[in-house]
Amino acid sequence: MIRFIALAGALALASLTLAACGGSEDGGERRVIAITQTDQACTPASIDLALKEKVTFEVKNDSDKAKEVEGIDGTKLEETIIPEKRTRNVKYTAPGEAGTYKIKCYQPGGMNTIIELKVS
């Protein structure tokens, strides 16, 4: 019985350690990039990414209204709704071709901000 408890404890510790390492389900490390939404705008205005870099956008809505983020002009980022006063994590992989890509950060029927993703 003591062996079983020790083994269960070791497995629990190992799983917590792996979870804290920040890896992703697809096997690669992801840099976390904070995006903040307010009633006036979204920040930052631009983000530098490496070719094919895997990132997680941590989108925090500091507003009292729901906001959204989505890729535009060919940027492959699915539309995501961020409820008021909430945070959502959105995974993104940069294209394999250098260029400037765009994310629209907005309130439906209200303000919008374009965030430039500069991939090189």
PDB file of C-alpha atoms in Angstrom:
ATOM      1  CA  MET A   1       0.000   0.000   0.000  1.00  0.00           C
ATOM      2  CA  ILE A   2       2.821   2.387   0.862  1.00  0.00           C
ATOM      3  CA  ARG A   3       4.435   1.650  -2.522  1.00  0.00           C
ATOM      4  CA  PHE A   4       1.182   2.471  -4.287  1.00  0.00           C
ATOM      5  CA  ILE A   5       0.842   5.797  -2.451  1.00  0.00           C
ATOM      6  CA  ALA A   6       4.468   6.686  -3.206  1.00  0.00           C
ATOM      7  CA  LEU A   7       4.004   5.798  -6.899  1.00  0.00           C
ATOM      8  CA  ALA A   8       0.779   7.813  -7.121  1.00  0.00           C
ATOM      9  CA  GLY A   9       2.507  10.797  -5.518  1.00  0.00           C
ATOM     10  CA  ALA A  10       5.441  10.548  -7.924  1.00  0.00           C
ATOM     11  CA  LEU A  11       3.104  10.400 -10.932  1.00  0.00           C
ATOM     12  CA  ALA A  12       1.146  13.418  -9.704  1.00  0.00           C
ATOM     13  CA  LEU A  13       4.358  15.395  -9.203  1.00  0.00           C
ATOM     14  CA  ALA A  14       5.612  14.432 -12.665  1.00  0.00           C
ATOM     15  CA  SER A  15       2.366  15.531 -14.330  1.00  0.00           C
ATOM     16  CA  LEU A  16       2.436  18.881 -12.513  1.00  0.00           C
ATOM     17  CA  THR A  17       6.049  19.409 -13.549  1.00  0.00           C
ATOM     18  CA  LEU A  18       5.229  18.681 -17.200  1.00  0.00           C
ATOM     19  CA  ALA A  19       2.211  20.994 -17.118  1.00  0.00           C
ATOM     20  CA  ALA A  20       4.338  23.825 -15.725  1.00  0.00           C
ATOM     21  CA  CYS A  21       6.874  23.527 -18.529  1.00  0.00           C
ATOM     22  CA  GLY A  22       4.580  25.367 -20.936  1.00  0.00           C
ATOM     23  CA  GLY A  23       4.653  22.868 -23.780  1.00  0.00           C
ATOM     24  CA  SER A  24       1.801  22.562 -26.210  1.00  0.00           C
ATOM     25  CA  GLU A  25      -0.227  19.555 -27.281  1.00  0.00           C
ATOM     26  CA  ASP A  26       1.441  19.651 -30.679  1.00  0.00           C
ATOM     27  CA  GLY A  27       4.859  19.047 -29.116  1.00  0.00           C
ATOM     28  CA  GLY A  28       6.415  22.507 -29.420  1.00  0.00           C
ATOM     29  CA  GLU A  29       7.013  25.328 -27.000  1.00  0.00           C
ATOM     30  CA  ARG A  30       4.751  28.342 -27.391  1.00  0.00           C
ATOM     31  CA  ARG A  31       5.666  31.886 -26.465  1.00  0.00           C
ATOM     32  CA  VAL A  32       2.798  33.661 -24.680  1.00  0.00           C
ATOM     33  CA  ILE A  33       2.008  37.135 -26.009  1.00  0.00           C
ATOM     34  CA  ALA A  34      -0.360  39.380 -24.055  1.00  0.00           C
ATOM     35  CA  ILE A  35      -3.008  41.358 -25.927  1.00  0.00           C
ATOM     36  CA  THR A  36      -5.148  43.775 -23.891  1.00  0.00           C
ATOM     37  CA  GLN A  37      -8.549  44.994 -25.035  1.00  0.00           C
ATOM     38  CA  THR A  38     -10.052  48.188 -23.589  1.00  0.00           C
ATOM     39  CA  ASP A  39     -12.914  50.472 -24.611  1.00  0.00           C
ATOM     40  CA  GLN A  40     -10.441  52.696 -26.491  1.00  0.00           C
ATOM     41  CA  ALA A  41      -8.173  50.212 -28.333  1.00  0.00           C
ATOM     42  CA  CYS A  42      -6.187  46.989 -28.240  1.00  0.00           C
ATOM     43  CA  THR A  43      -2.483  46.761 -27.474  1.00  0.00           C
ATOM     44  CA  PRO A  44       0.182  46.126 -28.615  1.00  0.00           C
ATOM     45  CA  ALA A  45       0.006  47.731 -32.067  1.00  0.00           C
ATOM     46  CA  SER A  46       2.487  45.251 -33.551  1.00  0.00           C
ATOM     47  CA  ILE A  47       4.089  41.920 -32.686  1.00  0.00           C
ATOM     48  CA  ASP A  48       7.335  40.487 -34.099  1.00  0.00           C
ATOM     49  CA  LEU A  49       7.256  36.771 -34.913  1.00  0.00           C
ATOM     50  CA  ALA A  50       9.715  34.315 -36.416  1.00  0.00           C
ATOM     51  CA  LEU A  51       8.799  32.220 -39.452  1.00  0.00           C
ATOM     52  CA  LYS A  52       6.471  29.367 -38.380  1.00  0.00           C
ATOM     53  CA  GLU A  53       6.724  30.422 -34.724  1.00  0.00           C
ATOM     54  CA  LYS A  54       4.041  28.887 -32.517  1.00  0.00           C
ATOM     55  CA  VAL A  55       2.575  31.355 -30.039  1.00  0.00           C
ATOM     56  CA  THR A  56      -0.378  31.706 -27.718  1.00  0.00           C
ATOM     57  CA  PHE A  57      -2.104  35.072 -27.660  1.00  0.00           C
ATOM     58  CA  GLU A  58      -3.385  35.671 -24.136  1.00  0.00           C
ATOM     59  CA  VAL A  59      -6.225  38.075 -24.919  1.00  0.00           C
ATOM     60  CA  LYS A  60      -7.502  39.979 -21.883  1.00  0.00           C
ATOM     61  CA  ASN A  61     -10.707  41.994 -22.169  1.00  0.00           C
ATOM     62  CA  ASP A  62     -10.620  44.852 -19.649  1.00  0.00           C
ATOM     63  CA  SER A  63     -13.878  46.261 -21.028  1.00  0.00           C
ATOM     64  CA  ASP A  64     -17.454  45.905 -19.799  1.00  0.00           C
ATOM     65  CA  LYS A  65     -18.502  44.688 -23.275  1.00  0.00           C
ATOM     66  CA  ALA A  66     -17.661  41.534 -25.222  1.00  0.00           C
ATOM     67  CA  LYS A  67     -14.800  41.903 -27.712  1.00  0.00           C
ATOM     68  CA  GLU A  68     -13.482  39.760 -30.548  1.00  0.00           C
ATOM     69  CA  VAL A  69     -10.210  38.992 -32.323  1.00  0.00           C
ATOM     70  CA  GLU A  70      -9.765  37.451 -35.758  1.00  0.00           C
ATOM     71  CA  GLY A  71      -7.344  37.302 -38.633  1.00  0.00           C
ATOM     72  CA  ILE A  72      -8.069  39.523 -41.646  1.00  0.00           C
ATOM     73  CA  ASP A  73      -6.683  39.933 -45.158  1.00  0.00           C
ATOM     74  CA  GLY A  74      -5.681  36.257 -45.331  1.00  0.00           C
ATOM     75  CA  THR A  75      -4.299  35.900 -41.791  1.00  0.00           C
ATOM     76  CA  LYS A  76      -5.358  32.485 -40.537  1.00  0.00           C
ATOM     77  CA  LEU A  77      -6.658  33.197 -37.032  1.00  0.00           C
ATOM     78  CA  GLU A  78     -10.176  32.026 -36.219  1.00  0.00           C
ATOM     79  CA  GLU A  79     -12.625  34.545 -34.779  1.00  0.00           C
ATOM     80  CA  THR A  80     -12.649  34.324 -30.987  1.00  0.00           C
ATOM     81  CA  ILE A  81     -15.095  36.067 -28.662  1.00  0.00           C
ATOM     82  CA  ILE A  82     -13.664  37.361 -25.382  1.00  0.00           C
ATOM     83  CA  PRO A  83     -16.444  38.070 -22.862  1.00  0.00           C
ATOM     84  CA  GLU A  84     -16.265  41.202 -20.709  1.00  0.00           C
ATOM     85  CA  LYS A  85     -13.620  41.084 -17.948  1.00  0.00           C
ATOM     86  CA  ARG A  86     -12.358  37.673 -19.160  1.00  0.00           C
ATOM     87  CA  THR A  87      -9.197  36.270 -20.738  1.00  0.00           C
ATOM     88  CA  ARG A  88      -8.954  33.731 -23.564  1.00  0.00           C
ATOM     89  CA  ASN A  89      -5.896  31.949 -24.947  1.00  0.00           C
ATOM     90  CA  VAL A  90      -5.743  31.781 -28.739  1.00  0.00           C
ATOM     91  CA  LYS A  91      -3.128  29.590 -30.430  1.00  0.00           C
ATOM     92  CA  TYR A  92      -1.444  30.815 -33.606  1.00  0.00           C
ATOM     93  CA  THR A  93       1.329  29.610 -35.873  1.00  0.00           C
ATOM     94  CA  ALA A  94       3.083  32.269 -37.946  1.00  0.00           C
ATOM     95  CA  PRO A  95       3.243  31.672 -41.691  1.00  0.00           C
ATOM     96  CA  GLY A  96       6.380  30.278 -43.298  1.00  0.00           C
ATOM     97  CA  GLU A  97       6.670  33.359 -45.481  1.00  0.00           C
ATOM     98  CA  ALA A  98       7.973  36.733 -44.262  1.00  0.00           C
ATOM     99  CA  GLY A  99       5.537  39.615 -44.334  1.00  0.00           C
ATOM    100  CA  THR A 100       3.070  41.682 -42.349  1.00  0.00           C
ATOM    101  CA  TYR A 101      -0.127  39.935 -41.325  1.00  0.00           C
ATOM    102  CA  LYS A 102      -3.116  41.467 -39.544  1.00  0.00           C
ATOM    103  CA  ILE A 103      -5.368  40.708 -36.609  1.00  0.00           C
ATOM    104  CA  LYS A 104      -8.532  42.715 -36.120  1.00  0.00           C
ATOM    105  CA  CYS A 105      -9.325  43.363 -32.462  1.00  0.00           C
ATOM    106  CA  TYR A 106     -12.799  44.825 -32.054  1.00  0.00           C
ATOM    107  CA  GLN A 107     -16.154  45.254 -30.422  1.00  0.00           C
ATOM    108  CA  PRO A 108     -18.962  44.288 -32.813  1.00  0.00           C
ATOM    109  CA  GLY A 109     -20.540  47.520 -34.044  1.00  0.00           C
ATOM    110  CA  GLY A 110     -17.928  49.569 -32.173  1.00  0.00           C
ATOM    111  CA  MET A 111     -14.217  50.345 -32.070  1.00  0.00           C
ATOM    112  CA  ASN A 112     -11.624  48.256 -33.834  1.00  0.00           C
ATOM    113  CA  THR A 113      -7.848  48.086 -33.822  1.00  0.00           C
ATOM    114  CA  ILE A 114      -5.535  46.369 -36.277  1.00  0.00           C
ATOM    115  CA  ILE A 115      -2.568  44.563 -34.743  1.00  0.00           C
ATOM    116  CA  GLU A 116       0.262  43.941 -37.208  1.00  0.00           C
ATOM    117  CA  LEU A 117       2.107  40.631 -37.019  1.00  0.00           C
ATOM    118  CA  LYS A 118       5.568  41.224 -38.492  1.00  0.00           C
ATOM    119  CA  VAL A 119       6.913  37.821 -39.529  1.00  0.00           C
ATOM    120  CA  SER A 120      10.590  37.497 -40.462  1.00  0.00           C
TER     121      SER A 120
END
